[in-house]
Amino acid sequence: MSLEEVLEKYEPVIGLEIHAQLLTNSKAYSREANEFGAVPNTNISPISLGHPGTLPKFNTKTLNYGIKLGLACNSEITRDMHFDRKNYFYPDLPKGYQITQDKTPICTGGFVLIKDADGNEKSIELTRIHMEEDSGKSSHDIDPFDSLIDLNRAGVPLLEIVTEPVFKNGKEAYNYLIEMRKLVRYLEICDGNMEEGSMRCDVNVSIMPIGSKEFGQRVEVKNMNSISNVEKAIEHEIVRLAGVLDNGEEVLQETRNFDANTGKTIALRKKEDAHDYRYFPEPDLTALHITQDYINEVKRNLPALPNDLYKKYVSKLKLSDYDATNLTDSKGIALYFEELIAHTKNFKAAANWMMGSVKSYLNQNALEIEDFPIAPEKLAELIQLIEEEKINNSVATQKVFPFLLMNPESNPIEIAESNGWITKTDSSEIENVIINIFKNNPNEFERFKNGEKKLTGFFMGQVMREMKGAADPKTTTQLLNKLANEV
Ligand code: ADP
Ligand code: MG
């Protein structure tokens, strides 16, 4: 059955859980470094190994990051909370329990605005965000005989973000993850890297007959290392579940693994007894009370958020959805653009420069916007020169801009003046150049005179070469036509 056929019969329901590893220097309850890629089992201590008699100490950065994210998602911030132990046995969890928040998550409710599959705005409600710690990492595919365990990750702080079951398809989940990744990057609380596992997503999928009010049995899919694999896993799972139901079988509550090579999911474990975690309040950490003052302070220090900037660009600056999306994709680009528009009111030109010359320079040189040599004020000056028709667009992009890249201290106007790139609108000078060019190209001239209009480009090129690109194209075209009949 194809996905389209399934969707004529069944309605999918999807909820996502994201685990975001936080960009703290040290772990959640101990002082070892929180770093990716260190030599295995070097960032460990008796605390993260859970040795008897050790005591955890809470890293308050985690709290700060949790509140930041909650405020950015319009969640309610919990004022009184405690930690809980989630007990289970697994070789990469030496303590035998995870310190998490069960009854008092740091944030409840809230929403994130995304685009649905048709490009319309949709609000994704969040159930909760809570603080917890990561387990170690087990690798089953490095050594042919043994599973390997790296405990550097044990105790790394996480925020778990749980949504309500409100997604209808893979595309919405995709757009939500793009939005969430943008958000944690703007907030600088997580690097959002799914390939390295610093942002992970579990997908819960169920299907029900169209029109039904009662959700079907859900399955959970893990192990997607990219946002597009999440979309693929969801689409695969919807079709698989429809097959199960159409066969008259029952959907089992289970956790499944996504295999990126086959695009399929395979059953990992049944979930029947998974809820017996014996949660109880963590006795080694004190309860926390958050003051309104503290929340206000975090709020005051929030950076501009991607969705707010997007809305501003579309409604106030009248930029297209495409432009606004591109400009807010990364925080660095958005911040540069913010400075740029503080110096020019030509927003469309500013957007074009960012997405054209600036981005291609960055791409070609594998640089980030933070390394871009030209200050926003200078780029604004360049835009101003074009607006005042002192230089034309091609002189600006092909001559002044590259010059400015090499000499970021100089001024666009001085560069244009000293190189003779200021547009010449003086007809007599252009006329002389044209007459000379006609003389030197008698064949082309004869054909042009006889109405072969496509030679305009040829002559324009000659004039521009002669005048270092500084001839006004409109004047030049008019003169070419006029002189062809007069000479
Ligand atoms: P667990 O720890 O068992 O995974 P959680 O409550 O943390 O449970 O997460 C449940 C996730 O599953 C949420 O994102 C929720 O929206 C989603 N969910 C719950 N019921 C369904 C359902 N019937 N179909 C799809 N998703 C569901
Ligand atoms: Mg789950």
Short mmCIF file of C-alpha atoms and ligand atoms in Angstrom, two decimals:
data_model
loop_
_atom_site.label_atom_id
_atom_site.label_comp_id
_atom_site.label_asym_id
_atom_site.label_seq_id
_atom_site.Cartn_x
_atom_site.Cartn_y
_atom_site.Cartn_z
CA MET A 1 0.00 0.00 0.00
CA SER A 2 1.29 3.47 -0.77
CA LEU A 3 1.20 6.30 1.74
CA GLU A 4 -1.47 8.06 -0.35
CA GLU A 5 -3.71 4.98 -0.23
CA VAL A 6 -3.23 4.63 3.53
CA LEU A 7 -4.20 8.26 4.05
CA GLU A 8 -7.54 7.70 2.32
CA LYS A 9 -8.43 5.28 5.09
CA TYR A 10 -6.42 6.18 8.18
CA GLU A 11 -5.51 9.31 10.09
CA PRO A 12 -2.00 9.37 11.58
CA VAL A 13 -1.31 10.86 15.02
CA ILE A 14 2.26 11.72 15.94
CA GLY A 15 3.99 13.08 19.05
CA LEU A 16 7.69 13.86 19.41
CA GLU A 17 10.17 13.73 22.25
CA ILE A 18 13.43 15.62 21.80
CA HIS A 19 16.49 15.15 23.97
CA ALA A 20 18.75 18.19 23.76
CA GLN A 21 22.26 17.95 25.20
CA LEU A 22 23.10 21.23 26.84
CA LEU A 23 26.14 23.33 26.05
CA THR A 24 27.43 23.50 29.60
CA ASN A 25 31.12 23.24 30.45
CA SER A 26 30.61 20.57 33.07
CA LYS A 27 28.13 17.77 33.69
CA ALA A 28 24.71 18.11 35.31
CA TYR A 29 25.63 16.90 38.80
CA SER A 30 29.43 16.72 38.80
CA ARG A 31 32.42 18.74 37.59
CA GLU A 32 33.81 16.61 34.73
CA ALA A 33 33.96 18.23 31.32
CA ASN A 34 30.93 17.95 29.06
CA GLU A 35 32.61 17.55 25.68
CA PHE A 36 31.93 15.56 22.54
CA GLY A 37 34.63 13.40 21.01
CA ALA A 38 36.99 13.07 24.01
CA VAL A 39 38.96 9.83 24.45
CA PRO A 40 36.40 7.31 25.77
CA ASN A 41 36.03 7.05 29.54
CA THR A 42 38.27 10.02 30.37
CA ASN A 43 35.58 12.48 31.51
CA ILE A 44 34.37 10.35 34.40
CA SER A 45 34.49 10.49 38.17
CA PRO A 46 33.13 8.53 41.14
CA ILE A 47 30.04 10.77 40.94
CA SER A 48 29.13 10.08 37.32
CA LEU A 49 29.99 6.42 37.88
CA GLY A 50 27.61 6.37 40.82
CA HIS A 51 30.03 5.02 43.38
CA PRO A 52 28.55 4.44 46.82
CA GLY A 53 28.72 7.44 49.12
CA THR A 54 29.16 10.06 46.40
CA LEU A 55 26.80 13.03 46.23
CA PRO A 56 25.57 14.89 43.15
CA LYS A 57 25.85 18.70 43.03
CA PHE A 58 23.43 20.55 40.79
CA ASN A 59 24.77 22.59 37.87
CA THR A 60 22.60 25.72 37.86
CA LYS A 61 23.40 26.44 34.19
CA THR A 62 20.97 23.63 33.36
CA LEU A 63 18.22 25.49 35.18
CA ASN A 64 19.03 28.72 33.38
CA TYR A 65 18.90 26.96 30.01
CA GLY A 66 15.63 25.22 30.84
CA ILE A 67 13.98 28.52 31.75
CA LYS A 68 15.32 30.17 28.60
CA LEU A 69 13.81 27.48 26.43
CA GLY A 70 10.54 27.53 28.37
CA LEU A 71 10.19 31.30 27.97
CA ALA A 72 11.00 31.05 24.26
CA CYS A 73 8.25 28.42 23.92
CA ASN A 74 5.67 30.36 25.96
CA SER A 75 5.62 27.62 28.59
CA GLU A 76 4.73 28.05 32.21
CA ILE A 77 7.85 27.96 34.40
CA THR A 78 7.50 25.78 37.49
CA ARG A 79 8.41 27.71 40.63
CA ASP A 80 8.84 24.82 43.06
CA MET A 81 10.36 21.64 41.83
CA HIS A 82 12.45 18.66 42.78
CA PHE A 83 14.32 15.88 41.02
CA ASP A 84 13.28 12.25 40.78
CA ARG A 85 15.10 9.00 40.32
CA LYS A 86 14.08 6.90 37.35
CA ASN A 87 15.31 3.41 38.15
CA TYR A 88 16.33 0.88 35.56
CA PHE A 89 19.21 -1.41 34.81
CA TYR A 90 21.37 -0.90 31.77
CA PRO A 91 25.14 -1.39 31.37
CA ASP A 92 25.65 2.25 30.29
CA LEU A 93 23.87 3.50 33.41
CA PRO A 94 26.26 2.63 36.24
CA LYS A 95 24.21 4.32 38.98
CA GLY A 96 21.21 2.13 38.18
CA TYR A 97 19.01 5.19 37.94
CA GLN A 98 18.77 8.46 36.03
CA ILE A 99 18.21 11.76 37.83
CA THR A 100 15.26 13.35 36.06
CA GLN A 101 12.06 15.25 36.79
CA ASP A 102 8.88 13.22 36.91
CA LYS A 103 6.20 15.13 38.83
CA THR A 104 7.59 18.66 38.58
CA PRO A 105 9.02 19.34 35.10
CA ILE A 106 10.69 22.75 34.86
CA CYS A 107 8.24 23.84 32.12
CA THR A 108 4.67 22.86 31.33
CA GLY A 109 2.55 23.74 28.33
CA GLY A 110 3.62 26.26 25.74
CA PHE A 111 3.79 26.03 21.97
CA VAL A 112 6.03 26.43 18.94
CA LEU A 113 4.77 27.87 15.65
CA ILE A 114 5.61 25.88 12.54
CA LYS A 115 4.45 25.56 8.95
CA ASP A 116 2.17 22.62 8.15
CA ALA A 117 2.54 20.56 4.97
CA ASP A 118 0.63 23.23 2.99
CA GLY A 119 2.75 26.08 4.33
CA ASN A 120 0.09 27.39 6.72
CA GLU A 121 0.98 28.37 10.27
CA LYS A 122 0.32 25.68 12.87
CA SER A 123 0.84 25.77 16.61
CA ILE A 124 2.49 22.71 18.13
CA GLU A 125 1.54 22.40 21.79
CA LEU A 126 4.19 21.23 24.20
CA THR A 127 3.31 18.93 27.04
CA ARG A 128 6.39 19.56 29.13
CA ILE A 129 10.10 20.24 29.24
CA HIS A 130 12.14 18.63 31.99
CA MET A 131 15.76 18.47 33.08
CA GLU A 132 17.57 15.15 33.23
CA GLU A 133 20.95 13.55 32.69
CA ASP A 134 22.23 11.47 29.81
CA SER A 135 23.35 7.87 30.14
CA GLY A 136 26.66 6.57 28.83
CA LYS A 137 26.90 5.46 25.22
CA SER A 138 26.87 1.78 24.23
CA SER A 139 28.27 0.82 20.85
CA HIS A 140 27.32 -2.55 19.47
CA ASP A 141 28.89 -2.22 16.04
CA ILE A 142 32.51 -1.19 16.64
CA ASP A 143 33.91 -4.46 18.02
CA PRO A 144 32.79 -7.71 16.36
CA PHE A 145 32.50 -9.61 19.64
CA ASP A 146 31.78 -7.17 22.44
CA SER A 147 29.60 -4.18 23.11
CA LEU A 148 31.67 -1.15 24.09
CA ILE A 149 30.66 1.43 26.65
CA ASP A 150 31.83 5.04 26.84
CA LEU A 151 30.77 6.75 30.06
CA ASN A 152 31.93 10.26 29.07
CA ARG A 153 28.30 11.02 28.27
CA ALA A 154 26.98 9.76 31.61
CA GLY A 155 25.67 12.74 33.55
CA VAL A 156 25.66 15.21 30.65
CA PRO A 157 22.70 17.58 31.17
CA LEU A 158 19.68 17.19 28.91
CA LEU A 159 16.41 18.93 28.38
CA GLU A 160 13.64 16.61 27.24
CA ILE A 161 10.96 18.39 25.24
CA VAL A 162 7.70 16.46 24.84
CA THR A 163 4.92 17.51 22.46
CA GLU A 164 1.25 16.69 22.53
CA PRO A 165 0.18 14.16 19.88
CA VAL A 166 -0.63 16.88 17.34
CA PHE A 167 1.42 16.16 14.23
CA LYS A 168 -0.48 14.76 11.27
CA ASN A 169 2.38 13.81 8.98
CA GLY A 170 6.12 13.55 8.56
CA LYS A 171 6.45 16.97 6.97
CA GLU A 172 5.05 18.71 10.07
CA ALA A 173 7.47 16.78 12.28
CA TYR A 174 10.28 17.80 9.94
CA ASN A 175 9.33 21.47 10.11
CA TYR A 176 9.00 21.32 13.89
CA LEU A 177 12.49 19.86 14.27
CA ILE A 178 13.95 22.53 11.98
CA GLU A 179 12.23 25.16 14.13
CA MET A 180 13.35 23.62 17.43
CA ARG A 181 16.92 23.25 16.22
CA LYS A 182 16.91 26.90 15.19
CA LEU A 183 15.52 27.87 18.57
CA VAL A 184 18.10 26.02 20.69
CA ARG A 185 20.85 27.42 18.48
CA TYR A 186 19.57 31.00 18.82
CA LEU A 187 19.37 30.49 22.58
CA GLU A 188 22.86 28.94 22.50
CA ILE A 189 21.81 26.16 24.82
CA CYS A 190 22.43 23.16 22.50
CA ASP A 191 24.33 22.84 19.22
CA GLY A 192 21.39 21.01 17.63
CA ASN A 193 23.63 18.51 15.89
CA MET A 194 21.60 15.37 15.16
CA GLU A 195 24.48 13.57 13.44
CA GLU A 196 26.58 13.73 16.61
CA GLY A 197 23.58 12.92 18.76
CA SER A 198 23.51 16.20 20.67
CA MET A 199 19.89 16.58 19.59
CA ARG A 200 17.94 13.32 19.45
CA CYS A 201 14.36 12.66 18.59
CA ASP A 202 11.98 9.83 19.49
CA VAL A 203 8.88 9.58 17.38
CA ASN A 204 5.54 8.22 18.61
CA VAL A 205 3.23 7.16 15.81
CA SER A 206 -0.27 5.73 15.74
CA ILE A 207 -3.03 5.57 13.14
CA MET A 208 -6.80 5.47 13.50
CA PRO A 209 -9.62 5.07 10.97
CA ILE A 210 -10.58 8.45 9.49
CA GLY A 211 -13.21 10.13 11.60
CA SER A 212 -12.39 8.12 14.71
CA LYS A 213 -12.11 9.98 18.01
CA GLU A 214 -10.02 7.37 19.71
CA PHE A 215 -6.28 7.25 19.10
CA GLY A 216 -4.77 3.96 18.01
CA GLN A 217 -2.01 2.09 19.80
CA ARG A 218 1.29 3.95 19.41
CA VAL A 219 4.75 2.68 18.63
CA GLU A 220 7.94 4.55 19.40
CA VAL A 221 10.75 4.89 16.87
CA LYS A 222 14.30 5.84 17.85
CA ASN A 223 17.71 6.21 16.32
CA MET A 224 17.21 8.76 13.55
CA ASN A 225 20.36 10.78 13.04
CA SER A 226 18.96 13.47 10.78
CA ILE A 227 15.79 15.49 10.49
CA SER A 228 14.93 14.04 7.10
CA ASN A 229 15.27 10.52 8.50
CA VAL A 230 12.63 11.42 11.09
CA GLU A 231 10.26 12.29 8.26
CA LYS A 232 11.13 9.06 6.43
CA ALA A 233 10.69 6.95 9.57
CA ILE A 234 7.23 8.43 10.18
CA GLU A 235 6.08 7.78 6.62
CA HIS A 236 7.40 4.24 6.72
CA GLU A 237 5.74 3.60 10.07
CA ILE A 238 2.34 4.91 8.95
CA VAL A 239 2.32 2.49 6.03
CA ARG A 240 3.56 -0.40 8.17
CA LEU A 241 0.88 0.18 10.82
CA ALA A 242 -1.84 0.25 8.15
CA GLY A 243 -0.58 -3.12 6.91
CA VAL A 244 -0.80 -4.55 10.42
CA LEU A 245 -4.38 -3.30 10.94
CA ASP A 246 -5.54 -4.35 7.47
CA ASN A 247 -4.27 -7.85 8.22
CA GLY A 248 -6.56 -7.92 11.22
CA GLU A 249 -3.59 -7.96 13.56
CA GLU A 250 -3.01 -5.93 16.68
CA VAL A 251 -0.43 -3.12 16.92
CA LEU A 252 2.02 -3.91 19.70
CA GLN A 253 3.25 -1.19 22.01
CA GLU A 254 6.92 -1.40 21.23
CA THR A 255 10.06 0.57 20.62
CA ARG A 256 11.44 0.28 17.11
CA ASN A 257 14.77 1.21 15.57
CA PHE A 258 15.03 3.10 12.29
CA ASP A 259 17.58 1.72 9.86
CA ALA A 260 18.72 4.53 7.56
CA ASN A 261 20.15 2.06 5.03
CA THR A 262 16.87 0.28 4.36
CA GLY A 263 14.52 3.12 5.35
CA LYS A 264 12.66 0.58 7.52
CA THR A 265 12.05 0.14 11.23
CA ILE A 266 12.74 -3.02 13.22
CA ALA A 267 11.31 -4.01 16.59
CA LEU A 268 13.76 -3.35 19.41
CA ARG A 269 11.80 -4.15 22.57
CA LYS A 270 8.28 -4.49 23.88
CA LYS A 271 7.17 -1.65 26.05
CA GLU A 272 4.68 -3.46 28.29
CA ASP A 273 6.71 -3.27 31.48
CA ALA A 274 8.72 -0.16 30.60
CA HIS A 275 6.70 2.06 32.91
CA ASP A 276 7.88 0.41 36.06
CA TYR A 277 10.65 2.89 36.72
CA ARG A 278 9.82 3.20 40.43
CA TYR A 279 10.19 6.95 40.33
CA PHE A 280 10.81 8.54 43.71
CA PRO A 281 12.14 11.93 44.77
CA GLU A 282 15.93 12.17 44.56
CA PRO A 283 17.06 12.35 48.19
CA ASP A 284 20.54 13.69 47.44
CA LEU A 285 19.45 16.97 45.82
CA THR A 286 17.45 19.69 47.52
CA ALA A 287 14.21 20.96 46.07
CA LEU A 288 14.47 24.17 44.03
CA HIS A 289 12.49 27.37 44.34
CA ILE A 290 12.62 29.81 41.42
CA THR A 291 11.87 33.46 42.15
CA GLN A 292 9.94 35.70 39.79
CA ASP A 293 12.97 38.04 39.79
CA TYR A 294 15.15 35.29 38.43
CA ILE A 295 12.64 34.47 35.69
CA ASN A 296 12.42 38.16 34.79
CA GLU A 297 16.17 38.41 34.56
CA VAL A 298 16.37 35.43 32.20
CA LYS A 299 13.60 36.99 30.13
CA ARG A 300 15.43 40.33 29.87
CA ASN A 301 18.51 38.55 28.57
CA LEU A 302 16.76 36.46 25.91
CA PRO A 303 18.17 37.06 22.42
CA ALA A 304 15.97 37.95 19.46
CA LEU A 305 14.12 34.76 18.51
CA PRO A 306 13.93 33.39 14.97
CA ASN A 307 10.16 33.48 14.70
CA ASP A 308 9.94 37.08 15.95
CA LEU A 309 12.54 38.16 13.42
CA TYR A 310 10.75 36.23 10.68
CA LYS A 311 7.47 38.00 11.48
CA LYS A 312 9.18 41.38 11.55
CA TYR A 313 10.82 40.79 8.17
CA VAL A 314 7.57 39.75 6.55
CA SER A 315 5.20 42.29 8.09
CA LYS A 316 7.37 45.35 8.77
CA LEU A 317 10.08 45.04 6.13
CA LYS A 318 7.67 43.54 3.56
CA LEU A 319 10.13 40.85 2.57
CA SER A 320 8.92 37.60 1.02
CA ASP A 321 8.43 34.42 3.03
CA TYR A 322 11.43 33.00 1.16
CA ASP A 323 13.71 35.93 2.06
CA ALA A 324 12.59 36.03 5.69
CA THR A 325 13.09 32.28 6.10
CA ASN A 326 16.56 32.39 4.63
CA LEU A 327 17.63 35.41 6.65
CA THR A 328 16.55 33.80 9.93
CA ASP A 329 17.91 30.31 9.27
CA SER A 330 21.01 31.04 11.26
CA LYS A 331 21.42 33.45 14.13
CA GLY A 332 24.69 34.88 12.79
CA ILE A 333 23.13 35.83 9.45
CA ALA A 334 20.08 37.33 11.17
CA LEU A 335 22.23 39.42 13.53
CA TYR A 336 24.34 40.72 10.64
CA PHE A 337 21.19 41.58 8.72
CA GLU A 338 19.81 43.38 11.79
CA GLU A 339 22.91 45.60 11.82
CA LEU A 340 22.73 46.09 8.10
CA ILE A 341 19.15 47.37 8.22
CA ALA A 342 20.11 49.73 11.00
CA HIS A 343 22.14 51.50 8.30
CA THR A 344 19.98 51.20 5.22
CA LYS A 345 16.26 51.40 4.65
CA ASN A 346 16.53 49.54 1.36
CA PHE A 347 15.50 46.23 2.94
CA LYS A 348 15.00 44.28 -0.28
CA ALA A 349 18.44 45.24 -1.58
CA ALA A 350 19.95 44.39 1.82
CA ALA A 351 18.27 40.95 1.72
CA ASN A 352 19.49 40.35 -1.83
CA TRP A 353 23.06 41.20 -0.87
CA MET A 354 22.93 38.84 2.11
CA MET A 355 21.55 35.93 0.12
CA GLY A 356 23.60 36.67 -2.99
CA SER A 357 27.14 37.99 -2.78
CA VAL A 358 27.62 37.60 0.97
CA LYS A 359 26.43 33.99 1.20
CA SER A 360 28.31 32.89 -1.89
CA TYR A 361 31.51 34.43 -0.55
CA LEU A 362 30.98 32.55 2.73
CA ASN A 363 30.21 29.29 0.93
CA GLN A 364 33.14 29.53 -1.45
CA ASN A 365 35.54 30.16 1.40
CA ALA A 366 33.86 27.84 3.92
CA LEU A 367 33.49 30.74 6.36
CA GLU A 368 30.84 31.65 8.89
CA ILE A 369 29.26 35.09 8.89
CA GLU A 370 31.22 35.86 12.08
CA ASP A 371 34.35 35.75 9.89
CA PHE A 372 32.94 37.98 7.16
CA PRO A 373 35.39 40.87 6.69
CA ILE A 374 33.04 43.64 5.57
CA ALA A 375 31.29 45.60 8.33
CA PRO A 376 27.51 46.03 7.92
CA GLU A 377 27.94 49.86 7.73
CA LYS A 378 30.23 49.49 4.71
CA LEU A 379 27.87 47.14 2.95
CA ALA A 380 25.07 49.63 3.65
CA GLU A 381 27.19 52.37 2.04
CA LEU A 382 27.64 50.22 -1.01
CA ILE A 383 23.87 49.70 -1.23
CA GLN A 384 23.45 53.46 -0.90
CA LEU A 385 25.84 54.10 -3.83
CA ILE A 386 23.74 51.88 -6.07
CA GLU A 387 20.54 53.50 -4.92
CA GLU A 388 21.93 56.93 -5.76
CA GLU A 389 22.97 55.50 -9.15
CA LYS A 390 26.57 56.48 -8.47
CA ILE A 391 27.62 52.98 -9.46
CA ASN A 392 25.66 50.29 -11.22
CA ASN A 393 24.84 46.87 -9.83
CA SER A 394 27.44 44.92 -11.75
CA VAL A 395 30.24 47.32 -10.86
CA ALA A 396 29.11 47.00 -7.25
CA THR A 397 29.08 43.19 -7.16
CA GLN A 398 31.98 42.48 -9.49
CA LYS A 399 34.37 45.29 -8.66
CA VAL A 400 33.69 47.28 -5.49
CA PHE A 401 32.57 44.28 -3.39
CA PRO A 402 35.65 42.12 -4.15
CA PHE A 403 37.88 45.16 -3.57
CA LEU A 404 36.18 45.79 -0.25
CA LEU A 405 36.68 42.15 0.75
CA MET A 406 40.43 42.59 0.31
CA ASN A 407 40.45 46.06 1.87
CA PRO A 408 37.69 46.06 4.46
CA GLU A 409 38.98 49.29 6.00
CA SER A 410 38.41 51.40 2.90
CA ASN A 411 35.16 53.11 1.91
CA PRO A 412 33.01 52.06 -1.03
CA ILE A 413 32.76 55.62 -2.38
CA GLU A 414 36.52 56.14 -2.26
CA ILE A 415 37.12 52.79 -3.91
CA ALA A 416 34.71 53.64 -6.73
CA GLU A 417 36.13 57.13 -7.23
CA SER A 418 39.80 56.23 -7.19
CA ASN A 419 39.26 53.37 -9.66
CA GLY A 420 37.11 55.37 -12.06
CA TRP A 421 34.07 53.16 -11.38
CA ILE A 422 31.58 55.96 -10.79
CA THR A 423 28.84 55.71 -13.40
CA LYS A 424 29.26 58.13 -16.25
CA THR A 425 26.00 59.54 -17.46
CA ASP A 426 27.78 62.17 -19.52
CA SER A 427 26.48 61.33 -23.03
CA SER A 428 29.32 62.92 -24.96
CA GLU A 429 31.95 60.71 -23.34
CA ILE A 430 29.89 57.56 -23.97
CA GLU A 431 29.14 58.75 -27.53
CA ASN A 432 32.84 59.04 -28.34
CA VAL A 433 33.48 55.56 -27.04
CA ILE A 434 30.58 54.13 -29.07
CA ILE A 435 31.67 55.80 -32.30
CA ASN A 436 35.15 54.34 -31.87
CA ILE A 437 33.77 50.89 -31.23
CA PHE A 438 31.54 51.10 -34.32
CA LYS A 439 34.62 52.00 -36.36
CA ASN A 440 36.65 49.12 -35.01
CA ASN A 441 33.88 46.57 -35.62
CA PRO A 442 32.59 47.43 -39.09
CA ASN A 443 30.92 44.03 -39.74
CA GLU A 444 28.97 43.99 -36.48
CA PHE A 445 28.11 47.63 -36.97
CA GLU A 446 26.67 46.95 -40.43
CA ARG A 447 24.49 44.10 -39.07
CA PHE A 448 23.40 46.17 -36.07
CA LYS A 449 22.44 49.05 -38.34
CA ASN A 450 20.36 46.60 -40.42
CA GLY A 451 18.28 45.75 -37.40
CA GLU A 452 20.10 42.80 -35.77
CA LYS A 453 19.07 43.83 -32.26
CA LYS A 454 20.82 40.97 -30.51
CA LEU A 455 24.13 42.74 -31.17
CA THR A 456 23.17 45.33 -28.51
CA GLY A 457 24.68 42.97 -25.95
CA PHE A 458 27.91 42.72 -27.90
CA PHE A 459 28.30 46.50 -28.13
CA MET A 460 27.25 47.02 -24.53
CA GLY A 461 30.02 44.63 -23.49
CA GLN A 462 32.56 46.58 -25.57
CA VAL A 463 31.47 49.91 -24.08
CA MET A 464 31.59 48.51 -20.55
CA ARG A 465 35.05 47.07 -21.12
CA GLU A 466 36.27 50.39 -22.47
CA MET A 467 34.70 52.35 -19.60
CA LYS A 468 35.55 49.84 -16.82
CA GLY A 469 31.89 49.04 -16.35
CA ALA A 470 31.11 52.59 -15.34
CA ALA A 471 28.85 53.54 -18.24
CA ASP A 472 25.20 53.94 -17.35
CA PRO A 473 23.52 50.98 -19.12
CA LYS A 474 20.29 52.84 -19.90
CA THR A 475 22.04 55.82 -21.44
CA THR A 476 24.34 53.47 -23.34
CA THR A 477 21.45 51.50 -24.88
CA GLN A 478 19.71 54.67 -25.96
CA LEU A 479 22.91 56.06 -27.49
CA LEU A 480 23.68 52.79 -29.29
CA ASN A 481 20.29 52.89 -31.01
CA LYS A 482 20.46 56.58 -31.76
CA LEU A 483 24.01 56.51 -33.17
CA ALA A 484 23.42 53.40 -35.27
CA ASN A 485 21.00 55.47 -37.36
CA GLU A 486 23.14 58.59 -37.41
CA VAL A 487 26.69 57.42 -38.01
P1 ADP B 1 6.92 7.62 27.25
O1 ADP B 1 7.89 7.96 28.30
O2 ADP B 1 6.22 6.34 27.43
O3 ADP B 1 7.49 7.73 25.88
P2 ADP B 1 5.77 10.22 27.24
O4 ADP B 1 4.51 10.68 27.86
O5 ADP B 1 7.05 10.79 27.72
O6 ADP B 1 5.74 8.66 27.35
O7 ADP B 1 5.73 10.52 25.69
C1 ADP B 1 4.64 10.21 24.99
C2 ADP B 1 4.75 10.82 23.60
O8 ADP B 1 3.89 10.09 22.77
C3 ADP B 1 4.25 12.26 23.56
O9 ADP B 1 4.99 12.99 22.62
C4 ADP B 1 2.81 12.10 23.11
O10 ADP B 1 2.36 13.23 22.39
C5 ADP B 1 2.89 10.91 22.20
N1 ADP B 1 1.66 10.12 22.14
C6 ADP B 1 0.87 9.74 23.14
N2 ADP B 1 -0.16 9.01 22.70
C7 ADP B 1 0.00 8.88 21.36
C8 ADP B 1 -0.73 8.21 20.33
N3 ADP B 1 -1.80 7.48 20.57
N4 ADP B 1 -0.25 8.32 19.08
C9 ADP B 1 0.86 9.02 18.82
N5 ADP B 1 1.56 9.65 19.74
C10 ADP B 1 1.15 9.59 21.01
MG MG B 2 8.99 8.02 24.97
#
